[in-house]
Amino acid sequence: MVLSFSACQDDEKVQTRFTGPEIAVGNGQAWTVVNTDRQGNPLSLSVEFGADALEGLPTGQHHPPSYVLRLPTEVALPPYDHVTLDWNEHGHDPSQVYDIPHFDFHFYFITEAERDRIGPDDSLAFNKPLAPEHLPAGYLETPGGVPRMGAHIIDLQSPEIRGDAPFTYTFIYGKYDAELIFLEPMITTDYLRTKPDMTAEVRQPQEWQQAGFYPTEYRISYDAATDRYAMTLQDFVSVP
């Protein structure tokens, strides 16, 4: 693990940067990053990857690859356990919406062993609804689910769902057995190649189901100096 420091005059903004192990993605590498302030409070959780990770990605595979990214071991950041970076060469359902090449970034609250127990026929658990206070405003629980993943909760206010504009990026939630189990930004490769720097709101449920740090924003950014991208959860609220 890599540990580095950056300083400024305001101690509250001094950050310690913790990085997880690198894994090969395309022709490049990807890894997780947790930034904290001097007191050890988390400021952000990111997936970073070089621009070369967008090249040489697998093609023609029946099951899209899912790259498991470990979190840094030097710092605890509940409720997050691990992250997967899922490459969708042809996108996925629903057709005419998300069926274009993109990455899914799954920030899981559950362990890999718990994911392994989510089977293809778990229709009751997939479809068990969240309590109203656990469903963010303007989101819709969709029927069915995906093995080793869960069921998806889509943003009805997103442009691609409203039909206002094609899909470029969006933020969805995941659940299983009436529990929120992951956060999932999705970003198209075409949008990443525009080298963006954007920040969007993460709408919150009235109540979270477990203690931890939850983002009120997510950021998609490109750094020309390092030729790297970052998908960042930030501006956390702490839930006791």
PDB file of C-alpha atoms in Angstrom:
ATOM      1  CA  MET A   1       0.000   0.000   0.000  1.00  0.00           C
ATOM      2  CA  VAL A   2       1.137   3.539  -0.742  1.00  0.00           C
ATOM      3  CA  LEU A   3       0.893   6.305   1.831  1.00  0.00           C
ATOM      4  CA  SER A   4       1.461   9.927   0.914  1.00  0.00           C
ATOM      5  CA  PHE A   5       0.716  13.320   2.399  1.00  0.00           C
ATOM      6  CA  SER A   6      -0.364  16.698   1.111  1.00  0.00           C
ATOM      7  CA  ALA A   7      -0.337  19.801   3.287  1.00  0.00           C
ATOM      8  CA  CYS A   8      -2.022  23.183   3.327  1.00  0.00           C
ATOM      9  CA  GLN A   9      -2.420  25.978   5.854  1.00  0.00           C
ATOM     10  CA  ASP A  10      -5.813  24.767   7.072  1.00  0.00           C
ATOM     11  CA  ASP A  11      -5.274  21.602   9.137  1.00  0.00           C
ATOM     12  CA  GLU A  12      -8.825  20.480   8.405  1.00  0.00           C
ATOM     13  CA  LYS A  13      -7.881  20.212   4.731  1.00  0.00           C
ATOM     14  CA  VAL A  14      -4.632  18.328   5.243  1.00  0.00           C
ATOM     15  CA  GLN A  15      -5.127  14.977   3.549  1.00  0.00           C
ATOM     16  CA  THR A  16      -3.581  11.583   4.003  1.00  0.00           C
ATOM     17  CA  ARG A  17      -3.871   9.466   0.881  1.00  0.00           C
ATOM     18  CA  PHE A  18      -4.184   5.695   1.207  1.00  0.00           C
ATOM     19  CA  THR A  19      -4.165   3.503  -1.895  1.00  0.00           C
ATOM     20  CA  GLY A  20      -5.298  -0.059  -2.449  1.00  0.00           C
ATOM     21  CA  PRO A  21      -3.434  -2.616  -4.568  1.00  0.00           C
ATOM     22  CA  GLU A  22      -3.353  -2.116  -8.323  1.00  0.00           C
ATOM     23  CA  ILE A  23      -5.005  -4.581 -10.682  1.00  0.00           C
ATOM     24  CA  ALA A  24      -4.720  -4.848 -14.451  1.00  0.00           C
ATOM     25  CA  VAL A  25      -7.611  -3.354 -16.435  1.00  0.00           C
ATOM     26  CA  GLY A  26      -7.285  -3.146 -20.213  1.00  0.00           C
ATOM     27  CA  ASN A  27      -3.793  -1.927 -21.021  1.00  0.00           C
ATOM     28  CA  GLY A  28      -3.543  -0.123 -17.696  1.00  0.00           C
ATOM     29  CA  GLN A  29      -4.143  -0.376 -13.967  1.00  0.00           C
ATOM     30  CA  ALA A  30      -6.914   0.533 -11.529  1.00  0.00           C
ATOM     31  CA  TRP A  31      -6.908   0.935  -7.750  1.00  0.00           C
ATOM     32  CA  THR A  32      -8.878   2.466  -4.876  1.00  0.00           C
ATOM     33  CA  VAL A  33      -7.951   5.598  -2.933  1.00  0.00           C
ATOM     34  CA  VAL A  34      -9.168   6.827   0.457  1.00  0.00           C
ATOM     35  CA  ASN A  35      -8.344  10.407   1.450  1.00  0.00           C
ATOM     36  CA  THR A  36      -8.622  11.452   5.089  1.00  0.00           C
ATOM     37  CA  ASP A  37      -8.007  14.658   7.008  1.00  0.00           C
ATOM     38  CA  ARG A  38      -5.345  14.969   9.710  1.00  0.00           C
ATOM     39  CA  GLN A  39      -7.768  13.646  12.306  1.00  0.00           C
ATOM     40  CA  GLY A  40      -8.361  10.499  10.258  1.00  0.00           C
ATOM     41  CA  ASN A  41     -11.852  11.437   9.119  1.00  0.00           C
ATOM     42  CA  PRO A  42     -12.594  10.184   5.590  1.00  0.00           C
ATOM     43  CA  LEU A  43     -12.923  12.831   2.904  1.00  0.00           C
ATOM     44  CA  SER A  44     -13.416  10.661  -0.170  1.00  0.00           C
ATOM     45  CA  LEU A  45     -13.331   7.173  -1.666  1.00  0.00           C
ATOM     46  CA  SER A  46     -12.200   6.859  -5.283  1.00  0.00           C
ATOM     47  CA  VAL A  47     -11.487   4.401  -8.029  1.00  0.00           C
ATOM     48  CA  GLU A  48      -8.534   5.715 -10.041  1.00  0.00           C
ATOM     49  CA  PHE A  49      -7.265   4.332 -13.343  1.00  0.00           C
ATOM     50  CA  GLY A  50      -4.910   5.357 -16.093  1.00  0.00           C
ATOM     51  CA  ALA A  51      -6.192   6.428 -19.487  1.00  0.00           C
ATOM     52  CA  ASP A  52      -4.601   3.280 -20.916  1.00  0.00           C
ATOM     53  CA  ALA A  53      -7.166   1.238 -18.960  1.00  0.00           C
ATOM     54  CA  LEU A  54      -9.730   2.328 -21.558  1.00  0.00           C
ATOM     55  CA  GLU A  55      -7.741   0.546 -24.268  1.00  0.00           C
ATOM     56  CA  GLY A  56      -7.328  -3.202 -24.776  1.00  0.00           C
ATOM     57  CA  LEU A  57     -10.476  -4.098 -22.843  1.00  0.00           C
ATOM     58  CA  PRO A  58     -11.862  -7.625 -23.359  1.00  0.00           C
ATOM     59  CA  THR A  59     -14.195  -8.124 -26.299  1.00  0.00           C
ATOM     60  CA  GLY A  60     -16.607 -10.856 -27.305  1.00  0.00           C
ATOM     61  CA  GLN A  61     -16.992 -12.350 -23.824  1.00  0.00           C
ATOM     62  CA  HIS A  62     -20.278 -13.961 -22.826  1.00  0.00           C
ATOM     63  CA  HIS A  63     -19.857 -12.876 -19.200  1.00  0.00           C
ATOM     64  CA  PRO A  64     -18.543  -9.316 -18.867  1.00  0.00           C
ATOM     65  CA  PRO A  65     -15.420  -9.097 -16.690  1.00  0.00           C
ATOM     66  CA  SER A  66     -15.716  -7.814 -13.140  1.00  0.00           C
ATOM     67  CA  TYR A  67     -12.497  -6.490 -11.621  1.00  0.00           C
ATOM     68  CA  VAL A  68     -12.388  -6.685  -7.814  1.00  0.00           C
ATOM     69  CA  LEU A  69     -10.655  -3.724  -6.181  1.00  0.00           C
ATOM     70  CA  ARG A  70      -9.524  -4.003  -2.562  1.00  0.00           C
ATOM     71  CA  LEU A  71      -9.719  -1.051  -0.221  1.00  0.00           C
ATOM     72  CA  PRO A  72      -6.588   0.219   1.531  1.00  0.00           C
ATOM     73  CA  THR A  73      -5.889  -1.840   4.642  1.00  0.00           C
ATOM     74  CA  GLU A  74      -4.507   1.075   6.668  1.00  0.00           C
ATOM     75  CA  VAL A  75      -7.837   2.821   7.131  1.00  0.00           C
ATOM     76  CA  ALA A  76     -11.373   1.645   7.914  1.00  0.00           C
ATOM     77  CA  LEU A  77     -14.211   3.182   5.926  1.00  0.00           C
ATOM     78  CA  PRO A  78     -17.550   1.633   6.867  1.00  0.00           C
ATOM     79  CA  PRO A  79     -19.828   0.462   5.398  1.00  0.00           C
ATOM     80  CA  TYR A  80     -17.633  -0.263   2.337  1.00  0.00           C
ATOM     81  CA  ASP A  81     -16.065  -3.711   1.987  1.00  0.00           C
ATOM     82  CA  HIS A  82     -14.764  -3.788  -1.595  1.00  0.00           C
ATOM     83  CA  VAL A  83     -15.371  -2.315  -5.038  1.00  0.00           C
ATOM     84  CA  THR A  84     -15.912  -3.958  -8.406  1.00  0.00           C
ATOM     85  CA  LEU A  85     -15.253  -2.306 -11.743  1.00  0.00           C
ATOM     86  CA  ASP A  86     -17.495  -4.038 -14.276  1.00  0.00           C
ATOM     87  CA  TRP A  87     -16.818  -3.611 -17.996  1.00  0.00           C
ATOM     88  CA  ASN A  88     -19.911  -3.861 -20.205  1.00  0.00           C
ATOM     89  CA  GLU A  89     -18.798  -3.996 -23.838  1.00  0.00           C
ATOM     90  CA  HIS A  90     -22.372  -3.940 -25.128  1.00  0.00           C
ATOM     91  CA  GLY A  91     -24.022  -2.408 -22.092  1.00  0.00           C
ATOM     92  CA  HIS A  92     -26.991  -4.131 -20.465  1.00  0.00           C
ATOM     93  CA  ASP A  93     -30.737  -3.847 -19.962  1.00  0.00           C
ATOM     94  CA  PRO A  94     -32.859  -1.864 -20.333  1.00  0.00           C
ATOM     95  CA  SER A  95     -32.302  -1.747 -24.078  1.00  0.00           C
ATOM     96  CA  GLN A  96     -32.237   1.645 -25.771  1.00  0.00           C
ATOM     97  CA  VAL A  97     -31.062   3.106 -22.455  1.00  0.00           C
ATOM     98  CA  TYR A  98     -27.991   1.382 -20.984  1.00  0.00           C
ATOM     99  CA  ASP A  99     -27.045  -0.861 -23.924  1.00  0.00           C
ATOM    100  CA  ILE A 100     -23.895   1.085 -24.853  1.00  0.00           C
ATOM    101  CA  PRO A 101     -20.292   0.466 -23.718  1.00  0.00           C
ATOM    102  CA  HIS A 102     -19.797   1.588 -20.136  1.00  0.00           C
ATOM    103  CA  PHE A 103     -18.307   0.837 -16.735  1.00  0.00           C
ATOM    104  CA  ASP A 104     -20.296   0.008 -13.603  1.00  0.00           C
ATOM    105  CA  PHE A 105     -18.577   0.994 -10.343  1.00  0.00           C
ATOM    106  CA  HIS A 106     -20.039  -1.095  -7.508  1.00  0.00           C
ATOM    107  CA  PHE A 107     -19.171   0.100  -3.992  1.00  0.00           C
ATOM    108  CA  TYR A 108     -20.309  -2.894  -1.941  1.00  0.00           C
ATOM    109  CA  PHE A 109     -21.373  -2.844   1.698  1.00  0.00           C
ATOM    110  CA  ILE A 110     -21.322  -6.667   1.845  1.00  0.00           C
ATOM    111  CA  THR A 111     -18.453  -9.136   1.617  1.00  0.00           C
ATOM    112  CA  GLU A 112     -17.560 -11.242  -1.402  1.00  0.00           C
ATOM    113  CA  ALA A 113     -18.748 -14.323   0.497  1.00  0.00           C
ATOM    114  CA  GLU A 114     -22.143 -12.688   0.997  1.00  0.00           C
ATOM    115  CA  ARG A 115     -22.256 -11.797  -2.696  1.00  0.00           C
ATOM    116  CA  ASP A 116     -21.520 -15.429  -3.576  1.00  0.00           C
ATOM    117  CA  ARG A 117     -24.702 -16.443  -1.752  1.00  0.00           C
ATOM    118  CA  ILE A 118     -26.884 -14.259  -4.010  1.00  0.00           C
ATOM    119  CA  GLY A 119     -28.209 -16.775  -6.519  1.00  0.00           C
ATOM    120  CA  PRO A 120     -29.993 -16.417  -9.867  1.00  0.00           C
ATOM    121  CA  ASP A 121     -33.327 -17.631  -8.493  1.00  0.00           C
ATOM    122  CA  ASP A 122     -33.567 -15.409  -5.409  1.00  0.00           C
ATOM    123  CA  SER A 123     -36.675 -13.650  -6.706  1.00  0.00           C
ATOM    124  CA  LEU A 124     -38.215 -13.103  -3.269  1.00  0.00           C
ATOM    125  CA  ALA A 125     -35.074 -11.440  -1.941  1.00  0.00           C
ATOM    126  CA  PHE A 126     -34.533  -9.461  -5.154  1.00  0.00           C
ATOM    127  CA  ASN A 127     -38.077  -8.101  -5.078  1.00  0.00           C
ATOM    128  CA  LYS A 128     -38.513  -7.543  -1.339  1.00  0.00           C
ATOM    129  CA  PRO A 129     -39.089  -3.776  -1.137  1.00  0.00           C
ATOM    130  CA  LEU A 130     -37.141  -1.316   0.913  1.00  0.00           C
ATOM    131  CA  ALA A 131     -38.945   0.483   3.700  1.00  0.00           C
ATOM    132  CA  PRO A 132     -40.037   3.910   2.387  1.00  0.00           C
ATOM    133  CA  GLU A 133     -37.535   5.731   4.590  1.00  0.00           C
ATOM    134  CA  HIS A 134     -34.691   3.743   3.005  1.00  0.00           C
ATOM    135  CA  LEU A 135     -35.611   4.604  -0.605  1.00  0.00           C
ATOM    136  CA  PRO A 136     -34.112   7.880  -1.907  1.00  0.00           C
ATOM    137  CA  ALA A 137     -36.636  10.315  -3.363  1.00  0.00           C
ATOM    138  CA  GLY A 138     -37.143   9.939  -7.092  1.00  0.00           C
ATOM    139  CA  TYR A 139     -35.717   6.406  -7.257  1.00  0.00           C
ATOM    140  CA  LEU A 140     -37.521   3.262  -8.449  1.00  0.00           C
ATOM    141  CA  GLU A 141     -36.908  -0.333  -7.354  1.00  0.00           C
ATOM    142  CA  THR A 142     -36.727  -2.466 -10.503  1.00  0.00           C
ATOM    143  CA  PRO A 143     -37.912  -6.105 -10.605  1.00  0.00           C
ATOM    144  CA  GLY A 144     -35.553  -9.057 -10.608  1.00  0.00           C
ATOM    145  CA  GLY A 145     -31.843  -9.024  -9.952  1.00  0.00           C
ATOM    146  CA  VAL A 146     -28.388 -10.246 -10.881  1.00  0.00           C
ATOM    147  CA  PRO A 147     -26.544 -13.186  -9.255  1.00  0.00           C
ATOM    148  CA  ARG A 148     -23.618 -12.187  -7.033  1.00  0.00           C
ATOM    149  CA  MET A 149     -24.839  -8.601  -7.215  1.00  0.00           C
ATOM    150  CA  GLY A 150     -28.437  -7.844  -6.250  1.00  0.00           C
ATOM    151  CA  ALA A 151     -31.346  -5.757  -7.518  1.00  0.00           C
ATOM    152  CA  HIS A 152     -31.097  -2.255  -8.926  1.00  0.00           C
ATOM    153  CA  ILE A 153     -32.773   1.001  -7.925  1.00  0.00           C
ATOM    154  CA  ILE A 154     -32.732   3.525 -10.759  1.00  0.00           C
ATOM    155  CA  ASP A 155     -32.896   7.310 -10.782  1.00  0.00           C
ATOM    156  CA  LEU A 156     -36.142   8.401 -12.415  1.00  0.00           C
ATOM    157  CA  GLN A 157     -34.778  11.944 -12.703  1.00  0.00           C
ATOM    158  CA  SER A 158     -31.793  10.953 -14.847  1.00  0.00           C
ATOM    159  CA  PRO A 159     -31.889  12.297 -18.434  1.00  0.00           C
ATOM    160  CA  GLU A 160     -31.703   8.854 -20.041  1.00  0.00           C
ATOM    161  CA  ILE A 161     -34.701   7.589 -18.062  1.00  0.00           C
ATOM    162  CA  ARG A 162     -36.740  10.737 -18.730  1.00  0.00           C
ATOM    163  CA  GLY A 163     -35.832  10.462 -22.405  1.00  0.00           C
ATOM    164  CA  ASP A 164     -34.230  13.911 -22.477  1.00  0.00           C
ATOM    165  CA  ALA A 165     -30.719  12.810 -23.514  1.00  0.00           C
ATOM    166  CA  PRO A 166     -28.660   9.658 -24.119  1.00  0.00           C
ATOM    167  CA  PHE A 167     -26.954   7.926 -21.213  1.00  0.00           C
ATOM    168  CA  THR A 168     -23.557   9.375 -20.269  1.00  0.00           C
ATOM    169  CA  TYR A 169     -23.389   8.841 -16.505  1.00  0.00           C
ATOM    170  CA  THR A 170     -25.819   8.075 -13.717  1.00  0.00           C
ATOM    171  CA  PHE A 171     -25.948   7.031 -10.070  1.00  0.00           C
ATOM    172  CA  ILE A 172     -28.022   4.085  -8.902  1.00  0.00           C
ATOM    173  CA  TYR A 173     -28.413   2.059  -5.714  1.00  0.00           C
ATOM    174  CA  GLY A 174     -28.439  -1.687  -5.146  1.00  0.00           C
ATOM    175  CA  LYS A 175     -30.390  -3.826  -2.712  1.00  0.00           C
ATOM    176  CA  TYR A 176     -30.989  -7.409  -1.642  1.00  0.00           C
ATOM    177  CA  ASP A 177     -33.573  -8.742   0.808  1.00  0.00           C
ATOM    178  CA  ALA A 178     -34.775  -5.200   1.591  1.00  0.00           C
ATOM    179  CA  GLU A 179     -31.261  -4.014   2.480  1.00  0.00           C
ATOM    180  CA  LEU A 180     -29.191  -1.453   0.595  1.00  0.00           C
ATOM    181  CA  ILE A 181     -25.972  -3.268  -0.324  1.00  0.00           C
ATOM    182  CA  PHE A 182     -24.151  -1.095  -2.855  1.00  0.00           C
ATOM    183  CA  LEU A 183     -23.776   2.303  -4.480  1.00  0.00           C
ATOM    184  CA  GLU A 184     -23.251   2.279  -8.244  1.00  0.00           C
ATOM    185  CA  PRO A 185     -22.141   5.100 -10.500  1.00  0.00           C
ATOM    186  CA  MET A 186     -22.250   4.073 -14.185  1.00  0.00           C
ATOM    187  CA  ILE A 187     -20.209   5.929 -16.821  1.00  0.00           C
ATOM    188  CA  THR A 188     -19.892   5.418 -20.572  1.00  0.00           C
ATOM    189  CA  THR A 189     -16.460   5.087 -22.137  1.00  0.00           C
ATOM    190  CA  ASP A 190     -17.400   7.782 -24.651  1.00  0.00           C
ATOM    191  CA  TYR A 191     -18.057  10.201 -21.806  1.00  0.00           C
ATOM    192  CA  LEU A 192     -14.775   9.322 -20.105  1.00  0.00           C
ATOM    193  CA  ARG A 193     -12.920  10.085 -23.327  1.00  0.00           C
ATOM    194  CA  THR A 194     -14.210  13.667 -23.163  1.00  0.00           C
ATOM    195  CA  LYS A 195     -11.867  14.005 -20.138  1.00  0.00           C
ATOM    196  CA  PRO A 196     -14.573  15.440 -17.892  1.00  0.00           C
ATOM    197  CA  ASP A 197     -14.511  17.140 -14.535  1.00  0.00           C
ATOM    198  CA  MET A 198     -18.030  17.102 -13.152  1.00  0.00           C
ATOM    199  CA  THR A 199     -19.688  16.802  -9.755  1.00  0.00           C
ATOM    200  CA  ALA A 200     -23.266  15.700  -9.128  1.00  0.00           C
ATOM    201  CA  GLU A 201     -25.495  15.294  -6.102  1.00  0.00           C
ATOM    202  CA  VAL A 202     -26.161  11.907  -4.515  1.00  0.00           C
ATOM    203  CA  ARG A 203     -29.724  12.030  -3.232  1.00  0.00           C
ATOM    204  CA  GLN A 204     -30.043  10.419   0.180  1.00  0.00           C
ATOM    205  CA  PRO A 205     -32.666   8.192   1.774  1.00  0.00           C
ATOM    206  CA  GLN A 206     -34.360   9.605   4.852  1.00  0.00           C
ATOM    207  CA  GLU A 207     -32.553   6.971   6.915  1.00  0.00           C
ATOM    208  CA  TRP A 208     -29.542   4.767   6.293  1.00  0.00           C
ATOM    209  CA  GLN A 209     -29.732   1.194   7.541  1.00  0.00           C
ATOM    210  CA  GLN A 210     -26.259   0.992   9.037  1.00  0.00           C
ATOM    211  CA  ALA A 211     -23.613   3.247  10.502  1.00  0.00           C
ATOM    212  CA  GLY A 212     -20.945   4.627   8.214  1.00  0.00           C
ATOM    213  CA  PHE A 213     -19.931   7.366   5.812  1.00  0.00           C
ATOM    214  CA  TYR A 214     -22.180   8.136   2.857  1.00  0.00           C
ATOM    215  CA  PRO A 215     -21.482  10.488  -0.064  1.00  0.00           C
ATOM    216  CA  THR A 216     -23.632  13.484  -0.831  1.00  0.00           C
ATOM    217  CA  GLU A 217     -21.693  14.018  -4.082  1.00  0.00           C
ATOM    218  CA  TYR A 218     -19.863  12.012  -6.701  1.00  0.00           C
ATOM    219  CA  ARG A 219     -17.226  13.341  -9.066  1.00  0.00           C
ATOM    220  CA  ILE A 220     -15.932  12.095 -12.423  1.00  0.00           C
ATOM    221  CA  SER A 221     -12.595  13.696 -13.272  1.00  0.00           C
ATOM    222  CA  TYR A 222      -9.541  13.477 -15.506  1.00  0.00           C
ATOM    223  CA  ASP A 223      -6.080  14.718 -14.503  1.00  0.00           C
ATOM    224  CA  ALA A 224      -3.987  15.681 -17.528  1.00  0.00           C
ATOM    225  CA  ALA A 225      -0.785  15.839 -15.468  1.00  0.00           C
ATOM    226  CA  THR A 226      -0.985  12.138 -14.580  1.00  0.00           C
ATOM    227  CA  ASP A 227      -3.204  10.976 -17.482  1.00  0.00           C
ATOM    228  CA  ARG A 228      -5.549   9.410 -14.930  1.00  0.00           C
ATOM    229  CA  TYR A 229      -9.259   9.279 -14.289  1.00  0.00           C
ATOM    230  CA  ALA A 230     -11.006   9.191 -10.918  1.00  0.00           C
ATOM    231  CA  MET A 231     -14.548   8.183  -9.961  1.00  0.00           C
ATOM    232  CA  THR A 232     -14.945   9.669  -6.488  1.00  0.00           C
ATOM    233  CA  LEU A 233     -17.524   9.466  -3.710  1.00  0.00           C
ATOM    234  CA  GLN A 234     -17.114  12.593  -1.577  1.00  0.00           C
ATOM    235  CA  ASP A 235     -18.596  15.097   0.861  1.00  0.00           C
ATOM    236  CA  PHE A 236     -19.523  12.332   3.291  1.00  0.00           C
ATOM    237  CA  VAL A 237     -22.160  12.477   5.977  1.00  0.00           C
ATOM    238  CA  SER A 238     -21.384  10.399   9.052  1.00  0.00           C
ATOM    239  CA  VAL A 239     -24.212   8.164  10.268  1.00  0.00           C
ATOM    240  CA  PRO A 240     -23.719   6.854  13.831  1.00  0.00           C
TER     241      PRO A 240
END
